[in-house]
């Protein structure tokens, strides 16, 4: 087993980033909400350290989240970040001061005392602050190790107890030596020896799945996307002909996608690959629906209904395998039941209705996207499949803001195909993490030849990212933009305007809905 770092989420917008940064150090970690500490401890017997995240509350508020005694009883190193630090301070009877002004943004810290946490970094460091409260007086036996320029306590520690606290955010890019600080905590304080290796993950997973799925029938939803493809190949390795792959064509796929997916999967899984054309059902259910969350919910539910029907046909199915990844779980809060603000309901997260009597298996649920691609390589999945840009479960429905119908879907498929083919031909596709077109619910006036046009506007979206949790818009050069726009408008008569979406995530999300 790996040595695991437990991250306790107190609702910070940066909790996922902490997990990401720990994983980048090749250390396995898990995130649990603050109200599930007991569960976190009972389910993981290999914990080597704890990180307490930041959070939007003030420890001085009466009902603010508390630091569980159970965590302290483990007697393993603890690092509190921002709210986490203040919880430590409060628990050990230090004093917290409340600032009127929230300190937010860049700050400079000066190291005041030698600390293992700060080994290998300079005396003066740029850091990122985001807090209202600060430590007025550290608890007894806790030493101040750094101060900001305005003399706010930036870090404290108690070496005997192995407890450390930072007022700033080491996980954020703007904290210049943040990676080094986290690495010191993991390697020099938690003394992590066994690093997280995908080969180990794979061999352990295979042993686990062999045992769990022995003699069981499994259905797996495949979409042609990386996550479900890797899931199905992985399960197939142990379950062979007991695995049935179901491909639901919801009519919201990309141009020609349905045919291509069918070809590839039929070859791998033979008669155990089942394609269901449910497009009429989905389009009917989505008729006149404008609200993005409603669309997502309808699609998610209809998906499950179609699966249920198919599962009954196969008979005696025990499991449904899903390609859920770790960020999907953290982002879909009702499932996670944690404090992090809800962004979107991912349609592949959330479990199945009880009546289905199917157990769920999600072999990738601890991994990030880039790790899944790596795993796919180890499973010898065709590079073309692995390097495809991610495609969301709700498909084109969330790329047509507002009401959708077959006509709009057809326009979007054709425009998107022109855009993506251009990126592939110019060899730019591989430099972009995800690219697609959004069909806007707006028509505008244009002029084509001598004629007035009144047609749809589309927006092209292309982002670079590591795992979709944060993203930057891709900067096209003018020639490419000109070519893309020309091709779209010349070939698609229903479109007369092409916009370029240059919003990063955050503050935007990658998809429009
Ligand atoms: P957002 O729009 O939240 O998207 O920035 C982040 C990544 O997740 C994909 N996405 C989804 N994938 N089911 C999925 O399987 C969903 O419901 C879903 N919603 C968004 C999105 O395409 C991007 O890669």
PDB file of N, CA and C in Angstrom, residues 219-304:
ATOM      1  N   UNK A 219     -21.487  -4.357 -16.351  1.00  0.00           N
ATOM      2  CA  UNK A 219     -21.711  -3.535 -17.543  1.00  0.00           C
ATOM      3  C   UNK A 219     -20.920  -2.245 -17.374  1.00  0.00           C
ATOM      4  N   UNK A 220     -20.450  -1.733 -18.502  1.00  0.00           N
ATOM      5  CA  UNK A 220     -19.666  -0.505 -18.440  1.00  0.00           C
ATOM      6  C   UNK A 220     -20.170   0.428 -19.531  1.00  0.00           C
ATOM      7  N   UNK A 221     -20.416   1.658 -19.156  1.00  0.00           N
ATOM      8  CA  UNK A 221     -20.830   2.627 -20.161  1.00  0.00           C
ATOM      9  C   UNK A 221     -19.604   3.163 -20.868  1.00  0.00           C
ATOM     10  N   UNK A 222     -19.556   3.028 -22.194  1.00  0.00           N
ATOM     11  CA  UNK A 222     -18.421   3.613 -22.921  1.00  0.00           C
ATOM     12  C   UNK A 222     -18.921   4.728 -23.817  1.00  0.00           C
ATOM     13  N   UNK A 223     -18.061   5.739 -23.977  1.00  0.00           N
ATOM     14  CA  UNK A 223     -18.454   6.880 -24.805  1.00  0.00           C
ATOM     15  C   UNK A 223     -17.411   7.128 -25.885  1.00  0.00           C
ATOM     16  N   UNK A 224     -16.277   6.416 -25.790  1.00  0.00           N
ATOM     17  CA  UNK A 224     -15.183   6.696 -26.725  1.00  0.00           C
ATOM     18  C   UNK A 224     -14.208   7.677 -26.105  1.00  0.00           C
ATOM     19  N   UNK A 225     -14.585   8.260 -24.974  1.00  0.00           N
ATOM     20  CA  UNK A 225     -13.697   9.178 -24.264  1.00  0.00           C
ATOM     21  C   UNK A 225     -12.636   8.402 -23.483  1.00  0.00           C
ATOM     22  N   UNK A 226     -11.615   9.127 -23.050  1.00  0.00           N
ATOM     23  CA  UNK A 226     -10.479   8.489 -22.389  1.00  0.00           C
ATOM     24  C   UNK A 226     -10.903   7.723 -21.118  1.00  0.00           C
ATOM     25  N   UNK A 227     -11.692   8.370 -20.276  1.00  0.00           N
ATOM     26  CA  UNK A 227     -12.007   7.781 -18.965  1.00  0.00           C
ATOM     27  C   UNK A 227     -12.742   6.450 -19.094  1.00  0.00           C
ATOM     28  N   UNK A 228     -13.802   6.454 -19.908  1.00  0.00           N
ATOM     29  CA  UNK A 228     -14.569   5.211 -20.004  1.00  0.00           C
ATOM     30  C   UNK A 228     -13.800   4.156 -20.798  1.00  0.00           C
ATOM     31  N   UNK A 229     -12.967   4.588 -21.745  1.00  0.00           N
ATOM     32  CA  UNK A 229     -12.174   3.615 -22.504  1.00  0.00           C
ATOM     33  C   UNK A 229     -11.188   2.919 -21.574  1.00  0.00           C
ATOM     34  N   UNK A 230     -10.464   3.712 -20.778  1.00  0.00           N
ATOM     35  CA  UNK A 230      -9.486   3.114 -19.859  1.00  0.00           C
ATOM     36  C   UNK A 230     -10.211   2.211 -18.844  1.00  0.00           C
ATOM     37  N   UNK A 231     -11.355   2.683 -18.360  1.00  0.00           N
ATOM     38  CA  UNK A 231     -12.122   1.857 -17.406  1.00  0.00           C
ATOM     39  C   UNK A 231     -12.464   0.509 -18.036  1.00  0.00           C
ATOM     40  N   UNK A 232     -12.976   0.537 -19.268  1.00  0.00           N
ATOM     41  CA  UNK A 232     -13.424  -0.719 -19.875  1.00  0.00           C
ATOM     42  C   UNK A 232     -12.236  -1.644 -20.161  1.00  0.00           C
ATOM     43  N   UNK A 233     -11.127  -1.112 -20.629  1.00  0.00           N
ATOM     44  CA  UNK A 233      -9.954  -1.946 -20.902  1.00  0.00           C
ATOM     45  C   UNK A 233      -9.411  -2.566 -19.610  1.00  0.00           C
ATOM     46  N   UNK A 234      -9.428  -1.751 -18.553  1.00  0.00           N
ATOM     47  CA  UNK A 234      -8.924  -2.233 -17.266  1.00  0.00           C
ATOM     48  C   UNK A 234      -9.804  -3.363 -16.730  1.00  0.00           C
ATOM     49  N   UNK A 235     -11.111  -3.148 -16.767  1.00  0.00           N
ATOM     50  CA  UNK A 235     -12.027  -4.181 -16.256  1.00  0.00           C
ATOM     51  C   UNK A 235     -11.944  -5.427 -17.145  1.00  0.00           C
ATOM     52  N   UNK A 236     -11.806  -5.202 -18.445  1.00  0.00           N
ATOM     53  CA  UNK A 236     -11.745  -6.325 -19.383  1.00  0.00           C
ATOM     54  C   UNK A 236     -10.550  -7.223 -19.074  1.00  0.00           C
ATOM     55  N   UNK A 237      -9.483  -6.626 -18.608  1.00  0.00           N
ATOM     56  CA  UNK A 237      -8.275  -7.382 -18.269  1.00  0.00           C
ATOM     57  C   UNK A 237      -8.563  -8.481 -17.243  1.00  0.00           C
ATOM     58  N   UNK A 238      -9.477  -8.198 -16.329  1.00  0.00           N
ATOM     59  CA  UNK A 238      -9.782  -9.227 -15.331  1.00  0.00           C
ATOM     60  C   UNK A 238     -11.105  -9.943 -15.612  1.00  0.00           C
ATOM     61  N   UNK A 239     -12.067  -9.251 -16.203  1.00  0.00           N
ATOM     62  CA  UNK A 239     -13.405  -9.851 -16.319  1.00  0.00           C
ATOM     63  C   UNK A 239     -13.639 -10.540 -17.667  1.00  0.00           C
ATOM     64  N   UNK A 240     -12.813 -10.236 -18.646  1.00  0.00           N
ATOM     65  CA  UNK A 240     -12.949 -10.809 -20.006  1.00  0.00           C
ATOM     66  C   UNK A 240     -14.405 -10.769 -20.482  1.00  0.00           C
ATOM     67  N   UNK A 241     -14.957 -11.954 -20.831  1.00  0.00           N
ATOM     68  CA  UNK A 241     -16.297 -11.966 -21.430  1.00  0.00           C
ATOM     69  C   UNK A 241     -17.440 -11.674 -20.462  1.00  0.00           C
ATOM     70  N   UNK A 242     -17.098 -11.480 -19.198  1.00  0.00           N
ATOM     71  CA  UNK A 242     -18.143 -11.096 -18.249  1.00  0.00           C
ATOM     72  C   UNK A 242     -18.409  -9.596 -18.296  1.00  0.00           C
ATOM     73  N   UNK A 243     -17.616  -8.897 -19.091  1.00  0.00           N
ATOM     74  CA  UNK A 243     -17.823  -7.449 -19.214  1.00  0.00           C
ATOM     75  C   UNK A 243     -18.627  -7.145 -20.474  1.00  0.00           C
ATOM     76  N   UNK A 244     -19.687  -6.364 -20.285  1.00  0.00           N
ATOM     77  CA  UNK A 244     -20.501  -5.920 -21.419  1.00  0.00           C
ATOM     78  C   UNK A 244     -20.377  -4.392 -21.509  1.00  0.00           C
ATOM     79  N   UNK A 245     -19.959  -3.921 -22.665  1.00  0.00           N
ATOM     80  CA  UNK A 245     -19.816  -2.471 -22.823  1.00  0.00           C
ATOM     81  C   UNK A 245     -21.029  -1.903 -23.532  1.00  0.00           C
ATOM     82  N   UNK A 246     -21.632  -0.937 -22.897  1.00  0.00           N
ATOM     83  CA  UNK A 246     -22.831  -0.341 -23.487  1.00  0.00           C
ATOM     84  C   UNK A 246     -22.527   1.086 -23.917  1.00  0.00           C
ATOM     85  N   UNK A 247     -22.807   1.343 -25.153  1.00  0.00           N
ATOM     86  CA  UNK A 247     -22.561   2.672 -25.705  1.00  0.00           C
ATOM     87  C   UNK A 247     -23.916   3.313 -25.991  1.00  0.00           C
ATOM     88  N   UNK A 248     -24.230   4.331 -25.209  1.00  0.00           N
ATOM     89  CA  UNK A 248     -25.522   5.007 -25.412  1.00  0.00           C
ATOM     90  C   UNK A 248     -25.301   6.191 -26.348  1.00  0.00           C
ATOM     91  N   UNK A 249     -25.906   6.108 -27.500  1.00  0.00           N
ATOM     92  CA  UNK A 249     -25.855   7.256 -28.399  1.00  0.00           C
ATOM     93  C   UNK A 249     -27.028   8.163 -28.025  1.00  0.00           C
ATOM     94  N   UNK A 250     -26.709   9.251 -27.335  1.00  0.00           N
ATOM     95  CA  UNK A 250     -27.800  10.136 -26.887  1.00  0.00           C
ATOM     96  C   UNK A 250     -28.103  11.225 -27.916  1.00  0.00           C
ATOM     97  N   UNK A 251     -27.490  11.087 -29.070  1.00  0.00           N
ATOM     98  CA  UNK A 251     -27.783  12.053 -30.134  1.00  0.00           C
ATOM     99  C   UNK A 251     -27.074  13.377 -29.900  1.00  0.00           C
ATOM    100  N   UNK A 252     -26.196  13.407 -28.894  1.00  0.00           N
ATOM    101  CA  UNK A 252     -25.521  14.661 -28.548  1.00  0.00           C
ATOM    102  C   UNK A 252     -24.017  14.509 -28.706  1.00  0.00           C
ATOM    103  N   UNK A 253     -23.658  13.597 -29.615  1.00  0.00           N
ATOM    104  CA  UNK A 253     -22.232  13.326 -29.830  1.00  0.00           C
ATOM    105  C   UNK A 253     -21.685  14.202 -30.948  1.00  0.00           C
ATOM    106  N   UNK A 254     -20.350  14.143 -31.105  1.00  0.00           N
ATOM    107  CA  UNK A 254     -19.721  14.939 -32.153  1.00  0.00           C
ATOM    108  C   UNK A 254     -19.950  14.302 -33.525  1.00  0.00           C
ATOM    109  N   UNK A 255     -19.550  15.032 -34.541  1.00  0.00           N
ATOM    110  CA  UNK A 255     -19.737  14.607 -35.915  1.00  0.00           C
ATOM    111  C   UNK A 255     -19.161  13.199 -36.130  1.00  0.00           C
ATOM    112  N   UNK A 256     -19.963  12.292 -36.644  1.00  0.00           N
ATOM    113  CA  UNK A 256     -19.533  10.927 -36.988  1.00  0.00           C
ATOM    114  C   UNK A 256     -19.027  10.105 -35.807  1.00  0.00           C
ATOM    115  N   UNK A 257     -19.121  10.641 -34.607  1.00  0.00           N
ATOM    116  CA  UNK A 257     -18.520   9.991 -33.454  1.00  0.00           C
ATOM    117  C   UNK A 257     -19.123   8.611 -33.174  1.00  0.00           C
ATOM    118  N   UNK A 258     -20.435   8.550 -33.336  1.00  0.00           N
ATOM    119  CA  UNK A 258     -21.137   7.323 -33.027  1.00  0.00           C
ATOM    120  C   UNK A 258     -20.589   6.166 -33.874  1.00  0.00           C
ATOM    121  N   UNK A 259     -20.375   6.442 -35.150  1.00  0.00           N
ATOM    122  CA  UNK A 259     -19.891   5.395 -36.069  1.00  0.00           C
ATOM    123  C   UNK A 259     -18.458   4.981 -35.704  1.00  0.00           C
ATOM    124  N   UNK A 260     -17.628   5.997 -35.421  1.00  0.00           N
ATOM    125  CA  UNK A 260     -16.216   5.698 -35.105  1.00  0.00           C
ATOM    126  C   UNK A 260     -16.079   4.872 -33.834  1.00  0.00           C
ATOM    127  N   UNK A 261     -16.824   5.277 -32.810  1.00  0.00           N
ATOM    128  CA  UNK A 261     -16.741   4.558 -31.525  1.00  0.00           C
ATOM    129  C   UNK A 261     -17.172   3.104 -31.725  1.00  0.00           C
ATOM    130  N   UNK A 262     -18.248   2.931 -32.451  1.00  0.00           N
ATOM    131  CA  UNK A 262     -18.771   1.584 -32.683  1.00  0.00           C
ATOM    132  C   UNK A 262     -17.710   0.694 -33.349  1.00  0.00           C
ATOM    133  N   UNK A 263     -17.025   1.272 -34.317  1.00  0.00           N
ATOM    134  CA  UNK A 263     -16.021   0.496 -35.055  1.00  0.00           C
ATOM    135  C   UNK A 263     -14.900  -0.004 -34.117  1.00  0.00           C
ATOM    136  N   UNK A 264     -14.356   0.932 -33.334  1.00  0.00           N
ATOM    137  CA  UNK A 264     -13.225   0.583 -32.461  1.00  0.00           C
ATOM    138  C   UNK A 264     -13.627  -0.437 -31.397  1.00  0.00           C
ATOM    139  N   UNK A 265     -14.759  -0.194 -30.768  1.00  0.00           N
ATOM    140  CA  UNK A 265     -15.141  -1.037 -29.634  1.00  0.00           C
ATOM    141  C   UNK A 265     -15.654  -2.402 -30.054  1.00  0.00           C
ATOM    142  N   UNK A 266     -16.282  -2.447 -31.212  1.00  0.00           N
ATOM    143  CA  UNK A 266     -16.760  -3.728 -31.728  1.00  0.00           C
ATOM    144  C   UNK A 266     -15.553  -4.660 -31.917  1.00  0.00           C
ATOM    145  N   UNK A 267     -14.461  -4.041 -32.406  1.00  0.00           N
ATOM    146  CA  UNK A 267     -13.255  -4.818 -32.657  1.00  0.00           C
ATOM    147  C   UNK A 267     -12.683  -5.401 -31.350  1.00  0.00           C
ATOM    148  N   UNK A 268     -12.695  -4.584 -30.301  1.00  0.00           N
ATOM    149  CA  UNK A 268     -12.105  -5.033 -29.027  1.00  0.00           C
ATOM    150  C   UNK A 268     -13.036  -5.992 -28.275  1.00  0.00           C
ATOM    151  N   UNK A 269     -14.325  -5.648 -28.214  1.00  0.00           N
ATOM    152  CA  UNK A 269     -15.222  -6.393 -27.323  1.00  0.00           C
ATOM    153  C   UNK A 269     -16.206  -7.318 -28.057  1.00  0.00           C
ATOM    154  N   UNK A 270     -16.173  -7.323 -29.368  1.00  0.00           N
ATOM    155  CA  UNK A 270     -17.044  -8.201 -30.166  1.00  0.00           C
ATOM    156  C   UNK A 270     -18.501  -8.046 -29.805  1.00  0.00           C
ATOM    157  N   UNK A 271     -19.161  -9.189 -29.581  1.00  0.00           N
ATOM    158  CA  UNK A 271     -20.614  -9.137 -29.316  1.00  0.00           C
ATOM    159  C   UNK A 271     -20.939  -8.603 -27.929  1.00  0.00           C
ATOM    160  N   UNK A 272     -19.908  -8.430 -27.100  1.00  0.00           N
ATOM    161  CA  UNK A 272     -20.152  -7.845 -25.776  1.00  0.00           C
ATOM    162  C   UNK A 272     -20.209  -6.320 -25.841  1.00  0.00           C
ATOM    163  N   UNK A 273     -20.070  -5.794 -27.049  1.00  0.00           N
ATOM    164  CA  UNK A 273     -20.281  -4.347 -27.229  1.00  0.00           C
ATOM    165  C   UNK A 273     -21.712  -4.129 -27.734  1.00  0.00           C
ATOM    166  N   UNK A 274     -22.426  -3.292 -26.996  1.00  0.00           N
ATOM    167  CA  UNK A 274     -23.834  -3.068 -27.351  1.00  0.00           C
ATOM    168  C   UNK A 274     -24.067  -1.575 -27.569  1.00  0.00           C
ATOM    169  N   UNK A 275     -24.565  -1.251 -28.745  1.00  0.00           N
ATOM    170  CA  UNK A 275     -24.864   0.166 -28.993  1.00  0.00           C
ATOM    171  C   UNK A 275     -26.373   0.380 -28.871  1.00  0.00           C
ATOM    172  N   UNK A 276     -26.735   1.413 -28.112  1.00  0.00           N
ATOM    173  CA  UNK A 276     -28.156   1.722 -27.963  1.00  0.00           C
ATOM    174  C   UNK A 276     -28.407   3.102 -28.560  1.00  0.00           C
ATOM    175  N   UNK A 277     -29.263   3.158 -29.551  1.00  0.00           N
ATOM    176  CA  UNK A 277     -29.595   4.474 -30.102  1.00  0.00           C
ATOM    177  C   UNK A 277     -30.771   5.044 -29.322  1.00  0.00           C
ATOM    178  N   UNK A 278     -30.453   5.958 -28.401  1.00  0.00           N
ATOM    179  CA  UNK A 278     -31.510   6.522 -27.560  1.00  0.00           C
ATOM    180  C   UNK A 278     -31.701   8.009 -27.876  1.00  0.00           C
ATOM    181  N   UNK A 279     -31.279   8.420 -29.021  1.00  0.00           N
ATOM    182  CA  UNK A 279     -31.294   9.863 -29.320  1.00  0.00           C
ATOM    183  C   UNK A 279     -32.708  10.458 -29.268  1.00  0.00           C
ATOM    184  N   UNK A 280     -33.678   9.711 -29.786  1.00  0.00           N
ATOM    185  CA  UNK A 280     -35.050  10.264 -29.779  1.00  0.00           C
ATOM    186  C   UNK A 280     -35.516  10.547 -28.351  1.00  0.00           C
ATOM    187  N   UNK A 281     -35.226   9.582 -27.485  1.00  0.00           N
ATOM    188  CA  UNK A 281     -35.649   9.713 -26.093  1.00  0.00           C
ATOM    189  C   UNK A 281     -34.997  10.946 -25.436  1.00  0.00           C
ATOM    190  N   UNK A 282     -33.695  11.092 -25.623  1.00  0.00           N
ATOM    191  CA  UNK A 282     -32.978  12.217 -25.004  1.00  0.00           C
ATOM    192  C   UNK A 282     -33.482  13.560 -25.542  1.00  0.00           C
ATOM    193  N   UNK A 283     -33.607  13.640 -26.863  1.00  0.00           N
ATOM    194  CA  UNK A 283     -34.015  14.924 -27.460  1.00  0.00           C
ATOM    195  C   UNK A 283     -35.428  15.284 -26.991  1.00  0.00           C
ATOM    196  N   UNK A 284     -36.273  14.263 -26.885  1.00  0.00           N
ATOM    197  CA  UNK A 284     -37.653  14.513 -26.441  1.00  0.00           C
ATOM    198  C   UNK A 284     -37.645  15.044 -25.000  1.00  0.00           C
ATOM    199  N   UNK A 285     -36.843  14.414 -24.158  1.00  0.00           N
ATOM    200  CA  UNK A 285     -36.810  14.831 -22.742  1.00  0.00           C
ATOM    201  C   UNK A 285     -36.204  16.212 -22.561  1.00  0.00           C
ATOM    202  N   UNK A 286     -35.349  16.606 -23.489  1.00  0.00           N
ATOM    203  CA  UNK A 286     -34.674  17.901 -23.333  1.00  0.00           C
ATOM    204  C   UNK A 286     -35.445  19.039 -24.001  1.00  0.00           C
ATOM    205  N   UNK A 287     -36.526  18.677 -24.653  1.00  0.00           N
ATOM    206  CA  UNK A 287     -37.303  19.686 -25.381  1.00  0.00           C
ATOM    207  C   UNK A 287     -37.734  20.829 -24.455  1.00  0.00           C
ATOM    208  N   UNK A 288     -37.461  22.032 -24.891  1.00  0.00           N
ATOM    209  CA  UNK A 288     -37.871  23.263 -24.184  1.00  0.00           C
ATOM    210  C   UNK A 288     -37.161  23.474 -22.832  1.00  0.00           C
ATOM    211  N   UNK A 289     -36.145  22.675 -22.546  1.00  0.00           N
ATOM    212  CA  UNK A 289     -35.419  22.853 -21.279  1.00  0.00           C
ATOM    213  C   UNK A 289     -34.276  23.845 -21.501  1.00  0.00           C
ATOM    214  N   UNK A 290     -34.267  24.878 -20.668  1.00  0.00           N
ATOM    215  CA  UNK A 290     -33.249  25.920 -20.830  1.00  0.00           C
ATOM    216  C   UNK A 290     -32.169  25.845 -19.759  1.00  0.00           C
ATOM    217  N   UNK A 291     -32.578  25.497 -18.566  1.00  0.00           N
ATOM    218  CA  UNK A 291     -31.675  25.601 -17.429  1.00  0.00           C
ATOM    219  C   UNK A 291     -30.552  24.552 -17.486  1.00  0.00           C
ATOM    220  N   UNK A 292     -29.282  24.996 -17.390  1.00  0.00           N
ATOM    221  CA  UNK A 292     -28.154  24.058 -17.526  1.00  0.00           C
ATOM    222  C   UNK A 292     -28.190  22.896 -16.528  1.00  0.00           C
ATOM    223  N   UNK A 293     -28.516  23.201 -15.289  1.00  0.00           N
ATOM    224  CA  UNK A 293     -28.536  22.136 -14.282  1.00  0.00           C
ATOM    225  C   UNK A 293     -29.651  21.138 -14.566  1.00  0.00           C
ATOM    226  N   UNK A 294     -30.804  21.677 -15.050  1.00  0.00           N
ATOM    227  CA  UNK A 294     -31.921  20.771 -15.388  1.00  0.00           C
ATOM    228  C   UNK A 294     -31.501  19.854 -16.525  1.00  0.00           C
ATOM    229  N   UNK A 295     -30.835  20.432 -17.522  1.00  0.00           N
ATOM    230  CA  UNK A 295     -30.373  19.628 -18.664  1.00  0.00           C
ATOM    231  C   UNK A 295     -29.483  18.499 -18.164  1.00  0.00           C
ATOM    232  N   UNK A 296     -28.511  18.870 -17.329  1.00  0.00           N
ATOM    233  CA  UNK A 296     -27.570  17.875 -16.804  1.00  0.00           C
ATOM    234  C   UNK A 296     -28.297  16.779 -16.045  1.00  0.00           C
ATOM    235  N   UNK A 297     -29.255  17.193 -15.219  1.00  0.00           N
ATOM    236  CA  UNK A 297     -29.983  16.209 -14.404  1.00  0.00           C
ATOM    237  C   UNK A 297     -30.794  15.270 -15.289  1.00  0.00           C
ATOM    238  N   UNK A 298     -31.471  15.852 -16.296  1.00  0.00           N
ATOM    239  CA  UNK A 298     -32.297  15.028 -17.198  1.00  0.00           C
ATOM    240  C   UNK A 298     -31.413  14.017 -17.936  1.00  0.00           C
ATOM    241  N   UNK A 299     -30.291  14.513 -18.432  1.00  0.00           N
ATOM    242  CA  UNK A 299     -29.404  13.621 -19.186  1.00  0.00           C
ATOM    243  C   UNK A 299     -28.881  12.509 -18.276  1.00  0.00           C
ATOM    244  N   UNK A 300     -28.464  12.893 -17.076  1.00  0.00           N
ATOM    245  CA  UNK A 300     -27.945  11.905 -16.122  1.00  0.00           C
ATOM    246  C   UNK A 300     -28.987  10.837 -15.825  1.00  0.00           C
ATOM    247  N   UNK A 301     -30.210  11.289 -15.592  1.00  0.00           N
ATOM    248  CA  UNK A 301     -31.268  10.347 -15.210  1.00  0.00           C
ATOM    249  C   UNK A 301     -31.633   9.449 -16.394  1.00  0.00           C
ATOM    250  N   UNK A 302     -31.746  10.053 -17.564  1.00  0.00           N
ATOM    251  CA  UNK A 302     -32.124   9.263 -18.749  1.00  0.00           C
ATOM    252  C   UNK A 302     -31.051   8.209 -19.039  1.00  0.00           C
ATOM    253  N   UNK A 303     -29.808   8.618 -18.861  1.00  0.00           N
ATOM    254  CA  UNK A 303     -28.696   7.674 -19.044  1.00  0.00           C
ATOM    255  C   UNK A 303     -28.902   6.437 -18.175  1.00  0.00           C
ATOM    256  N   UNK A 304     -29.157   6.708 -16.899  1.00  0.00           N
ATOM    257  CA  UNK A 304     -29.348   5.612 -15.944  1.00  0.00           C
ATOM    258  C   UNK A 304     -30.534   4.746 -16.378  1.00  0.00           C
TER     259      UNK A 304
END
